[in-house]
mmCIF file of C-alpha atoms and ligand atoms in Angstrom:
data_model
loop_
_atom_site.group_PDB
_atom_site.id
_atom_site.type_symbol
_atom_site.label_atom_id
_atom_site.label_comp_id
_atom_site.label_asym_id
_atom_site.label_seq_id
_atom_site.Cartn_x
_atom_site.Cartn_y
_atom_site.Cartn_z
ATOM 1 C CA MET A 1 170.779 153.805 -84.081
ATOM 2 C CA ARG A 2 167.433 153.280 -85.565
ATOM 3 C CA ASP A 3 167.357 149.708 -84.492
ATOM 4 C CA LEU A 4 167.934 151.021 -80.285
ATOM 5 C CA VAL A 5 165.407 154.230 -81.030
ATOM 6 C CA ALA A 6 162.541 152.920 -83.028
ATOM 7 C CA GLU A 7 158.427 153.535 -81.334
ATOM 8 C CA THR A 8 157.462 150.241 -82.729
ATOM 9 C CA ARG A 9 158.471 146.964 -82.740
ATOM 10 C CA LEU A 10 156.477 143.515 -84.412
ATOM 11 C CA ASP A 11 157.686 140.633 -82.049
ATOM 12 C CA VAL A 12 155.657 137.270 -83.663
ATOM 13 C CA SER A 13 154.524 136.555 -80.401
ATOM 14 C CA GLN A 14 152.274 139.039 -81.598
ATOM 15 C CA LEU A 15 150.945 137.847 -84.617
ATOM 16 C CA VAL A 16 147.976 134.660 -84.762
ATOM 17 C CA ALA A 17 147.834 132.643 -88.122
ATOM 18 C CA PRO A 18 144.405 131.954 -89.555
ATOM 19 C CA LEU A 19 144.574 128.817 -90.579
ATOM 20 C CA PHE A 20 141.649 126.409 -92.201
ATOM 21 C CA VAL A 21 141.024 122.904 -92.455
ATOM 22 C CA ARG A 22 138.278 121.121 -94.243
ATOM 23 C CA GLU A 23 136.399 117.652 -93.622
ATOM 24 C CA GLY A 24 136.957 114.809 -95.986
ATOM 25 C CA ILE A 25 140.173 115.517 -98.008
ATOM 26 C CA ASP A 26 143.781 112.857 -97.259
ATOM 27 C CA ALA A 27 145.685 115.928 -99.584
ATOM 28 C CA PRO A 28 146.804 119.520 -98.601
ATOM 29 C CA GLN A 29 144.564 121.500 -101.062
ATOM 30 C CA PRO A 30 146.070 124.913 -102.450
ATOM 31 C CA ILE A 31 143.438 128.234 -101.843
ATOM 32 C CA ALA A 32 144.525 129.452 -105.959
ATOM 33 C CA SER A 33 144.061 133.333 -105.001
ATOM 34 C CA LEU A 34 145.279 132.418 -101.315
ATOM 35 C CA PRO A 35 149.345 131.782 -102.842
ATOM 36 C CA GLY A 36 151.208 129.692 -99.654
ATOM 37 C CA VAL A 37 147.931 129.419 -97.583
ATOM 38 C CA VAL A 38 146.151 125.479 -97.488
ATOM 39 C CA GLN A 39 142.476 123.939 -96.388
ATOM 40 C CA HIS A 40 144.555 121.517 -94.424
ATOM 41 C CA THR A 41 143.932 117.495 -93.869
ATOM 42 C CA PRO A 42 143.904 117.339 -89.731
ATOM 43 C CA ALA A 43 147.007 115.665 -90.269
ATOM 44 C CA SER A 44 149.025 118.603 -91.780
ATOM 45 C CA LEU A 45 147.260 120.986 -89.687
ATOM 46 C CA ARG A 46 148.490 119.862 -86.220
ATOM 47 C CA GLU A 47 152.598 119.298 -87.393
ATOM 48 C CA GLU A 48 151.806 123.584 -88.972
ATOM 49 C CA VAL A 49 150.261 123.912 -85.547
ATOM 50 C CA ARG A 50 153.645 122.032 -84.383
ATOM 51 C CA GLN A 51 155.669 124.609 -86.112
ATOM 52 C CA LEU A 52 154.302 127.656 -86.340
ATOM 53 C CA ALA A 53 154.207 127.086 -81.784
ATOM 54 C CA ASP A 54 158.001 125.986 -82.028
ATOM 55 C CA LEU A 55 158.248 129.363 -84.267
ATOM 56 C CA GLY A 56 157.475 131.879 -81.014
ATOM 57 C CA VAL A 57 153.618 132.357 -83.424
ATOM 58 C CA GLY A 58 151.651 133.622 -80.502
ATOM 59 C CA ALA A 59 148.556 131.959 -81.600
ATOM 60 C CA VAL A 60 146.180 130.769 -83.945
ATOM 61 C CA ILE A 61 142.917 130.877 -85.277
ATOM 62 C CA LEU A 62 141.215 127.879 -86.530
ATOM 63 C CA PHE A 63 138.206 128.122 -90.077
ATOM 64 C CA GLY A 64 136.896 124.692 -90.373
ATOM 65 C CA ILE A 65 135.217 124.237 -94.706
ATOM 66 C CA PRO A 66 132.742 120.722 -93.652
ATOM 67 C CA SER A 67 131.472 118.595 -95.855
ATOM 68 C CA VAL A 68 128.211 118.564 -96.124
ATOM 69 C CA LYS A 69 126.670 122.350 -95.021
ATOM 70 C CA ASP A 70 123.048 122.934 -94.324
ATOM 71 C CA ALA A 71 120.289 125.980 -92.827
ATOM 72 C CA ILE A 72 121.285 126.371 -89.868
ATOM 73 C CA GLY A 73 124.971 125.528 -90.000
ATOM 74 C CA SER A 74 124.813 122.651 -88.146
ATOM 75 C CA GLN A 75 128.527 121.131 -88.541
ATOM 76 C CA ALA A 76 129.769 124.641 -86.880
ATOM 77 C CA PHE A 77 128.452 123.039 -83.346
ATOM 78 C CA ASP A 78 127.613 119.424 -84.018
ATOM 79 C CA PRO A 79 131.122 118.026 -81.149
ATOM 80 C CA ALA A 80 131.852 116.240 -84.109
ATOM 81 C CA GLY A 81 132.325 118.702 -86.513
ATOM 82 C CA ILE A 82 135.646 118.751 -87.840
ATOM 83 C CA VAL A 83 136.743 122.013 -85.968
ATOM 84 C CA GLN A 84 136.497 120.703 -82.576
ATOM 85 C CA HIS A 85 138.149 117.420 -83.795
ATOM 86 C CA ALA A 86 140.987 119.889 -85.172
ATOM 87 C CA LEU A 87 140.094 121.759 -81.548
ATOM 88 C CA SER A 88 141.452 118.592 -79.679
ATOM 89 C CA ASP A 89 143.816 117.896 -81.687
ATOM 90 C CA LEU A 90 145.816 121.076 -81.462
ATOM 91 C CA SER A 91 145.131 121.544 -77.796
ATOM 92 C CA ALA A 92 146.836 118.448 -77.158
ATOM 93 C CA ASP A 93 149.746 119.320 -79.270
ATOM 94 C CA VAL A 94 149.974 122.731 -78.444
ATOM 95 C CA GLY A 95 148.010 123.906 -76.042
ATOM 96 C CA GLU A 96 150.860 124.374 -73.055
ATOM 97 C CA ARG A 97 152.859 126.678 -75.640
ATOM 98 C CA MET A 98 150.418 129.122 -78.031
ATOM 99 C CA VAL A 99 146.761 130.231 -77.778
ATOM 100 C CA ILE A 100 143.998 128.384 -79.568
ATOM 101 C CA MET A 101 141.513 130.228 -81.227
ATOM 102 C CA ALA A 102 138.505 129.221 -82.713
ATOM 103 C CA ASP A 103 136.986 131.769 -85.774
ATOM 104 C CA LEU A 104 133.013 131.158 -83.828
ATOM 105 C CA CYS A 105 130.662 132.343 -87.246
ATOM 106 C CA VAL A 106 127.933 129.586 -89.365
ATOM 107 C CA ASP A 107 128.902 131.513 -92.755
ATOM 108 C CA GLU A 108 131.328 128.556 -93.836
ATOM 109 C CA TYR A 109 128.837 125.938 -92.827
ATOM 110 C CA THR A 110 125.818 127.333 -93.983
ATOM 111 C CA SER A 111 123.742 126.072 -97.399
ATOM 112 C CA HIS A 112 123.509 129.571 -98.361
ATOM 113 C CA GLY A 113 126.449 131.283 -97.255
ATOM 114 C CA HIS A 114 125.215 134.460 -94.629
ATOM 115 C CA CYS A 115 127.345 134.591 -91.127
ATOM 116 C CA GLY A 116 123.599 133.598 -89.682
ATOM 117 C CA VAL A 117 120.517 131.598 -90.455
ATOM 118 C CA LEU A 118 117.506 133.551 -92.670
ATOM 119 C CA ASP A 119 113.860 134.392 -91.796
ATOM 120 C CA GLY A 120 113.120 133.690 -95.670
ATOM 121 C CA PRO A 121 114.452 131.760 -98.353
ATOM 122 C CA PRO A 122 117.057 131.421 -99.508
ATOM 123 C CA GLY A 123 118.076 134.013 -102.662
ATOM 124 C CA ASP A 124 114.972 136.497 -101.736
ATOM 125 C CA PRO A 125 115.182 140.273 -102.053
ATOM 126 C CA ASN A 126 112.701 140.217 -99.188
ATOM 127 C CA THR A 127 115.430 137.346 -96.883
ATOM 128 C CA SER A 128 116.845 138.426 -93.776
ATOM 129 C CA VAL A 129 119.219 137.159 -91.541
ATOM 130 C CA ASP A 130 117.960 136.929 -88.348
ATOM 131 C CA ASN A 131 119.922 138.366 -85.504
ATOM 132 C CA ASP A 132 118.025 136.473 -82.164
ATOM 133 C CA ALA A 133 117.897 132.578 -84.273
ATOM 134 C CA THR A 134 120.700 132.794 -84.951
ATOM 135 C CA LEU A 135 122.365 133.749 -81.412
ATOM 136 C CA GLU A 136 121.434 130.730 -79.969
ATOM 137 C CA ILE A 137 123.098 129.173 -82.662
ATOM 138 C CA TYR A 138 125.898 131.065 -82.164
ATOM 139 C CA GLY A 139 125.559 130.307 -77.774
ATOM 140 C CA LYS A 140 126.354 126.328 -79.144
ATOM 141 C CA ILE A 141 129.145 127.078 -81.636
ATOM 142 C CA ALA A 142 130.743 128.722 -78.568
ATOM 143 C CA VAL A 143 130.138 125.996 -75.753
ATOM 144 C CA ALA A 144 131.205 123.391 -78.532
ATOM 145 C CA GLN A 145 134.748 124.568 -79.120
ATOM 146 C CA ALA A 146 135.267 125.994 -75.450
ATOM 147 C CA ASP A 147 134.992 121.941 -74.643
ATOM 148 C CA ALA A 148 136.736 120.965 -77.398
ATOM 149 C CA GLY A 149 139.635 122.943 -76.593
ATOM 150 C CA ALA A 150 139.165 126.365 -77.791
ATOM 151 C CA HIS A 151 141.383 129.295 -74.972
ATOM 152 C CA VAL A 152 139.261 131.815 -77.272
ATOM 153 C CA VAL A 153 136.197 132.005 -78.510
ATOM 154 C CA ALA A 154 136.536 134.747 -81.720
ATOM 155 C CA PRO A 155 132.443 136.089 -82.232
ATOM 156 C CA SER A 156 133.720 137.309 -86.431
ATOM 157 C CA GLY A 157 129.777 137.623 -87.671
ATOM 158 C CA MET A 158 128.070 141.408 -86.430
ATOM 159 C CA MET A 159 124.525 139.863 -85.150
ATOM 160 C CA ASP A 160 123.789 142.890 -82.240
ATOM 161 C CA GLY A 161 124.417 140.874 -79.301
ATOM 162 C CA GLN A 162 126.314 138.242 -79.948
ATOM 163 C CA VAL A 163 129.174 139.148 -77.304
ATOM 164 C CA GLY A 164 126.594 138.901 -74.516
ATOM 165 C CA ALA A 165 124.435 135.673 -76.104
ATOM 166 C CA ILE A 166 128.155 134.073 -76.254
ATOM 167 C CA ARG A 167 128.960 134.847 -72.822
ATOM 168 C CA ALA A 168 125.808 133.903 -71.200
ATOM 169 C CA ALA A 169 126.011 130.257 -72.720
ATOM 170 C CA LEU A 170 129.880 129.777 -72.126
ATOM 171 C CA ASP A 171 129.502 130.534 -68.078
ATOM 172 C CA GLY A 172 126.805 128.203 -68.521
ATOM 173 C CA ALA A 173 128.480 125.561 -69.397
ATOM 174 C CA GLY A 174 131.008 126.031 -66.757
ATOM 175 C CA HIS A 175 133.692 127.842 -69.975
ATOM 176 C CA HIS A 176 133.894 130.787 -67.399
ATOM 177 C CA ASN A 177 137.808 130.381 -68.520
ATOM 178 C CA THR A 178 136.925 130.773 -72.561
ATOM 179 C CA ALA A 179 138.119 134.227 -73.433
ATOM 180 C CA ILE A 180 136.174 136.221 -75.931
ATOM 181 C CA LEU A 181 138.048 138.107 -78.687
ATOM 182 C CA ALA A 182 134.964 140.013 -80.662
ATOM 183 C CA TYR A 183 135.191 141.614 -84.280
ATOM 184 C CA SER A 184 133.372 144.380 -82.732
ATOM 185 C CA ALA A 185 134.160 146.236 -85.694
ATOM 186 C CA LYS A 186 134.367 144.459 -89.446
ATOM 187 C CA TYR A 187 133.413 145.813 -92.236
ATOM 188 C CA ALA A 188 131.507 145.395 -94.948
ATOM 189 C CA SER A 189 134.998 145.044 -96.917
ATOM 190 C CA GLY A 190 135.747 143.562 -100.678
ATOM 191 C CA LEU A 191 138.784 142.374 -99.708
ATOM 192 C CA TYR A 192 137.956 139.358 -98.137
ATOM 193 C CA GLY A 193 137.259 137.490 -101.411
ATOM 194 C CA PRO A 194 140.015 135.107 -101.150
ATOM 195 C CA PHE A 195 138.609 133.507 -97.607
ATOM 196 C CA ARG A 196 135.401 133.595 -99.415
ATOM 197 C CA ASP A 197 137.139 130.927 -101.960
ATOM 198 C CA ALA A 198 139.778 129.219 -99.218
ATOM 199 C CA VAL A 199 135.980 128.361 -97.101
ATOM 200 C CA ASP A 200 133.791 126.986 -100.398
ATOM 201 C CA CYS A 201 131.524 130.264 -100.250
ATOM 202 C CA ALA A 202 128.996 132.436 -102.043
ATOM 203 C CA ILE A 203 126.640 133.874 -101.487
ATOM 204 C CA VAL A 204 123.067 132.148 -102.874
ATOM 205 C CA GLY A 205 121.254 134.841 -104.618
ATOM 206 C CA GLY A 206 124.562 137.051 -105.270
ATOM 207 C CA GLY A 207 123.641 138.808 -101.584
ATOM 208 C CA ASP A 208 125.850 140.694 -99.562
ATOM 209 C CA ARG A 209 127.126 141.991 -96.082
ATOM 210 C CA LYS A 210 125.591 144.562 -95.272
ATOM 211 C CA ALA A 211 122.992 144.355 -93.505
ATOM 212 C CA TYR A 212 125.073 143.114 -90.670
ATOM 213 C CA GLN A 213 129.125 144.596 -91.168
ATOM 214 C CA GLN A 214 130.110 147.374 -90.942
ATOM 215 C CA ASP A 215 129.764 150.718 -93.890
ATOM 216 C CA TRP A 216 132.876 151.581 -95.036
ATOM 217 C CA ARG A 217 132.038 155.954 -94.799
ATOM 218 C CA ASN A 218 131.574 155.492 -91.287
ATOM 219 C CA ALA A 219 134.266 155.487 -88.267
ATOM 220 C CA ARG A 220 132.305 157.301 -85.161
ATOM 221 C CA GLU A 221 129.535 153.883 -85.752
ATOM 222 C CA ALA A 222 132.663 151.134 -85.122
ATOM 223 C CA LEU A 223 133.047 152.975 -81.549
ATOM 224 C CA ILE A 224 129.619 152.193 -80.516
ATOM 225 C CA GLU A 225 130.664 148.496 -82.359
ATOM 226 C CA VAL A 226 133.252 148.372 -79.310
ATOM 227 C CA GLN A 227 131.315 149.464 -76.744
ATOM 228 C CA ALA A 228 128.181 147.787 -76.995
ATOM 229 C CA ASP A 229 130.703 144.730 -76.970
ATOM 230 C CA LEU A 230 132.685 145.412 -74.167
ATOM 231 C CA GLU A 231 129.688 146.460 -72.099
ATOM 232 C CA GLN A 232 128.636 142.206 -73.508
ATOM 233 C CA GLY A 233 132.022 141.013 -71.825
ATOM 234 C CA ALA A 234 134.156 140.673 -74.442
ATOM 235 C CA ASP A 235 137.987 140.721 -73.406
ATOM 236 C CA MET A 236 139.623 141.616 -76.279
ATOM 237 C CA VAL A 237 138.674 144.015 -79.591
ATOM 238 C CA MET A 238 139.076 143.552 -83.494
ATOM 239 C CA VAL A 239 138.925 145.823 -86.207
ATOM 240 C CA LYS A 240 138.871 144.447 -89.752
ATOM 241 C CA PRO A 241 140.440 144.370 -92.099
ATOM 242 C CA ALA A 242 143.352 146.214 -91.406
ATOM 243 C CA MET A 243 144.830 148.826 -93.655
ATOM 244 C CA SER A 244 142.034 150.786 -95.103
ATOM 245 C CA TYR A 245 140.896 151.286 -91.643
ATOM 246 C CA LEU A 246 144.503 151.984 -89.860
ATOM 247 C CA ASP A 247 142.152 155.082 -88.234
ATOM 248 C CA ILE A 248 139.890 153.075 -86.867
ATOM 249 C CA ILE A 249 142.373 151.280 -85.322
ATOM 250 C CA ALA A 250 144.380 154.296 -83.709
ATOM 251 C CA LYS A 251 140.691 155.379 -82.092
ATOM 252 C CA VAL A 252 139.620 151.996 -80.916
ATOM 253 C CA LYS A 253 143.011 152.308 -78.931
ATOM 254 C CA ALA A 254 142.066 155.585 -77.758
ATOM 255 C CA ALA A 255 139.337 154.400 -76.976
ATOM 256 C CA VAL A 256 139.302 151.682 -74.749
ATOM 257 C CA ASN A 257 141.581 149.337 -72.078
ATOM 258 C CA VAL A 258 141.654 146.001 -73.589
ATOM 259 C CA PRO A 259 143.513 144.762 -75.898
ATOM 260 C CA VAL A 260 142.814 145.617 -79.664
ATOM 261 C CA ALA A 261 143.347 143.400 -82.887
ATOM 262 C CA ALA A 262 143.195 143.817 -86.303
ATOM 263 C CA TYR A 263 142.730 141.023 -89.424
ATOM 264 C CA HIS A 264 145.261 141.878 -91.840
ATOM 265 C CA VAL A 265 143.052 139.778 -94.157
ATOM 266 C CA SER A 266 143.477 137.529 -97.374
ATOM 267 C CA GLY A 267 142.563 140.491 -99.869
ATOM 268 C CA GLU A 268 145.621 142.345 -98.559
ATOM 269 C CA TYR A 269 147.966 139.285 -98.543
ATOM 270 C CA ALA A 270 146.876 138.330 -102.083
ATOM 271 C CA MET A 271 147.672 142.244 -103.297
ATOM 272 C CA ILE A 272 150.808 141.776 -101.463
ATOM 273 C CA LYS A 273 151.732 138.379 -103.666
ATOM 274 C CA ALA A 274 150.393 139.591 -106.703
ATOM 275 C CA ALA A 275 152.554 142.355 -106.727
ATOM 276 C CA ALA A 276 155.352 140.654 -106.055
ATOM 277 C CA ALA A 277 154.527 138.003 -108.269
ATOM 278 C CA ASN A 278 154.948 140.618 -110.838
ATOM 279 C CA GLY A 279 158.278 141.827 -109.645
ATOM 280 C CA TRP A 280 155.943 144.737 -108.937
ATOM 281 C CA ILE A 281 157.089 145.560 -105.376
ATOM 282 C CA ASP A 282 159.566 143.690 -102.677
ATOM 283 C CA HIS A 283 157.907 141.456 -100.827
ATOM 284 C CA ASP A 284 159.693 140.870 -97.745
ATOM 285 C CA VAL A 285 159.156 145.065 -97.385
ATOM 286 C CA VAL A 286 156.058 145.777 -98.010
ATOM 287 C CA ALA A 287 154.774 142.883 -95.890
ATOM 288 C CA THR A 288 157.300 144.420 -92.987
ATOM 289 C CA GLU A 289 156.015 147.462 -93.956
ATOM 290 C CA GLN A 290 152.730 146.841 -93.844
ATOM 291 C CA LEU A 291 152.372 144.479 -91.186
ATOM 292 C CA THR A 292 155.045 147.635 -88.546
ATOM 293 C CA ALA A 293 152.045 149.884 -90.048
ATOM 294 C CA ILE A 294 149.884 147.776 -88.340
ATOM 295 C CA ARG A 295 151.130 147.935 -84.898
ATOM 296 C CA ARG A 296 152.026 151.351 -85.356
ATOM 297 C CA ALA A 297 148.637 153.075 -85.600
ATOM 298 C CA GLY A 298 147.832 150.616 -81.770
ATOM 299 C CA ALA A 299 147.191 147.249 -82.651
ATOM 300 C CA ASP A 300 149.013 144.952 -79.889
ATOM 301 C CA ILE A 301 147.981 141.242 -81.919
ATOM 302 C CA VAL A 302 147.805 141.114 -86.013
ATOM 303 C CA LEU A 303 146.145 138.240 -87.352
ATOM 304 C CA THR A 304 147.836 137.240 -90.964
ATOM 305 C CA TYR A 305 148.432 134.634 -93.361
ATOM 306 C CA LEU A 306 151.747 136.260 -93.537
ATOM 307 C CA ALA A 307 152.677 135.076 -89.515
ATOM 308 C CA ARG A 308 154.919 132.004 -90.357
ATOM 309 C CA TRP A 309 156.738 134.512 -93.203
ATOM 310 C CA TYR A 310 157.738 136.921 -90.247
ATOM 311 C CA ALA A 311 158.954 134.060 -87.722
ATOM 312 C CA GLU A 312 161.091 131.833 -89.892
ATOM 313 C CA ALA A 313 162.345 136.018 -91.511
ATOM 314 C CA ARG A 314 163.025 136.035 -87.984
ATOM 315 C CA SER A 315 164.365 132.930 -86.660
HETATM 316 C C1 LIG B 1 133.295 134.912 -91.525
HETATM 317 C C2 LIG B 1 135.224 135.701 -91.788
HETATM 318 C C3 LIG B 1 135.362 136.094 -92.871
HETATM 319 C C4 LIG B 1 136.508 136.385 -92.545
HETATM 320 C C5 LIG B 1 136.666 135.732 -91.049
HETATM 321 N N1 LIG B 1 135.493 135.296 -90.879
HETATM 322 C C6 LIG B 1 134.737 136.758 -93.789
HETATM 323 C C7 LIG B 1 133.953 137.242 -94.399
HETATM 324 O O1 LIG B 1 132.774 137.920 -93.357
HETATM 325 O O2 LIG B 1 133.233 136.966 -95.379
HETATM 326 C C8 LIG B 1 137.753 136.978 -93.935
HETATM 327 C C9 LIG B 1 138.715 136.569 -93.469
HETATM 328 C C10 LIG B 1 140.181 137.479 -94.063
HETATM 329 O O3 LIG B 1 139.214 137.541 -95.302
HETATM 330 O O4 LIG B 1 141.249 136.623 -94.486
HETATM 331 N N2 LIG B 1 133.415 134.153 -90.857
#
């Protein structure tokens, strides 16, 4: 009876699995702070994604770790870059069966670890991210990712005007059908720590992202960010992280008529794994509870490192 009348359902097809592919390794590398998640080789990535498609997972989102990082993150838009290679493999393998998304940012690719190019020396207190110079780079990345077969590009750098710049660049290159999932309300959260281990990213000089990501004290500001992204052409919007921001998910859902995504981020996953490993919580119960709560709050799509576990548990 409870199943018959449940108000919320969580289907595998609504999940997006975040995946990491690293250049220059010959075997998958575990990530200590993300148990069960690895940095893939191109070959192990293909196998993993085939299995995720067989399990009915709706989409994957790819992050790349290049061998060489530089000041502008040029491996992010190099047609021979690791993510571009992986995107063309995956679109050939499973592009007809699942949605292939590419995270669009430079923090995995820059030597200084910021999500944009800098206007001065890294680590200097007077140096800022140069918003508009970064937009040009984002446009190039979008085109490179779409050329390589991405169905969706997902800008995560929180630069002002990024969605408009990316839409213009995509359209200019004939990629009218490439969709944009905007990380619209992305908070300057402490919950991204394990992700930064996963992509070997550290901010030179120990800075933070508070100049471009949102302040966790603010809720109405999220709606301004979402509105701006929609005006610039976003097809879907995202709230990130998820569990500490269920109120934001609910507000965004009430305010827009496009699909709403939420990202259950690395720190949220790591907390479940660590507490469960200590026997302090029941992994399967808490994982299902959290993913369902994100749906109940209003997310249509959930990005989660639990995607494979959930799919296997249901099959
Ligand atoms: C930026 C990006 C980040 C995450 C996704 N895209 C890191 C950041 O903003 O520092 C975090 C994802 C996670 O923690 O799982 N490219």
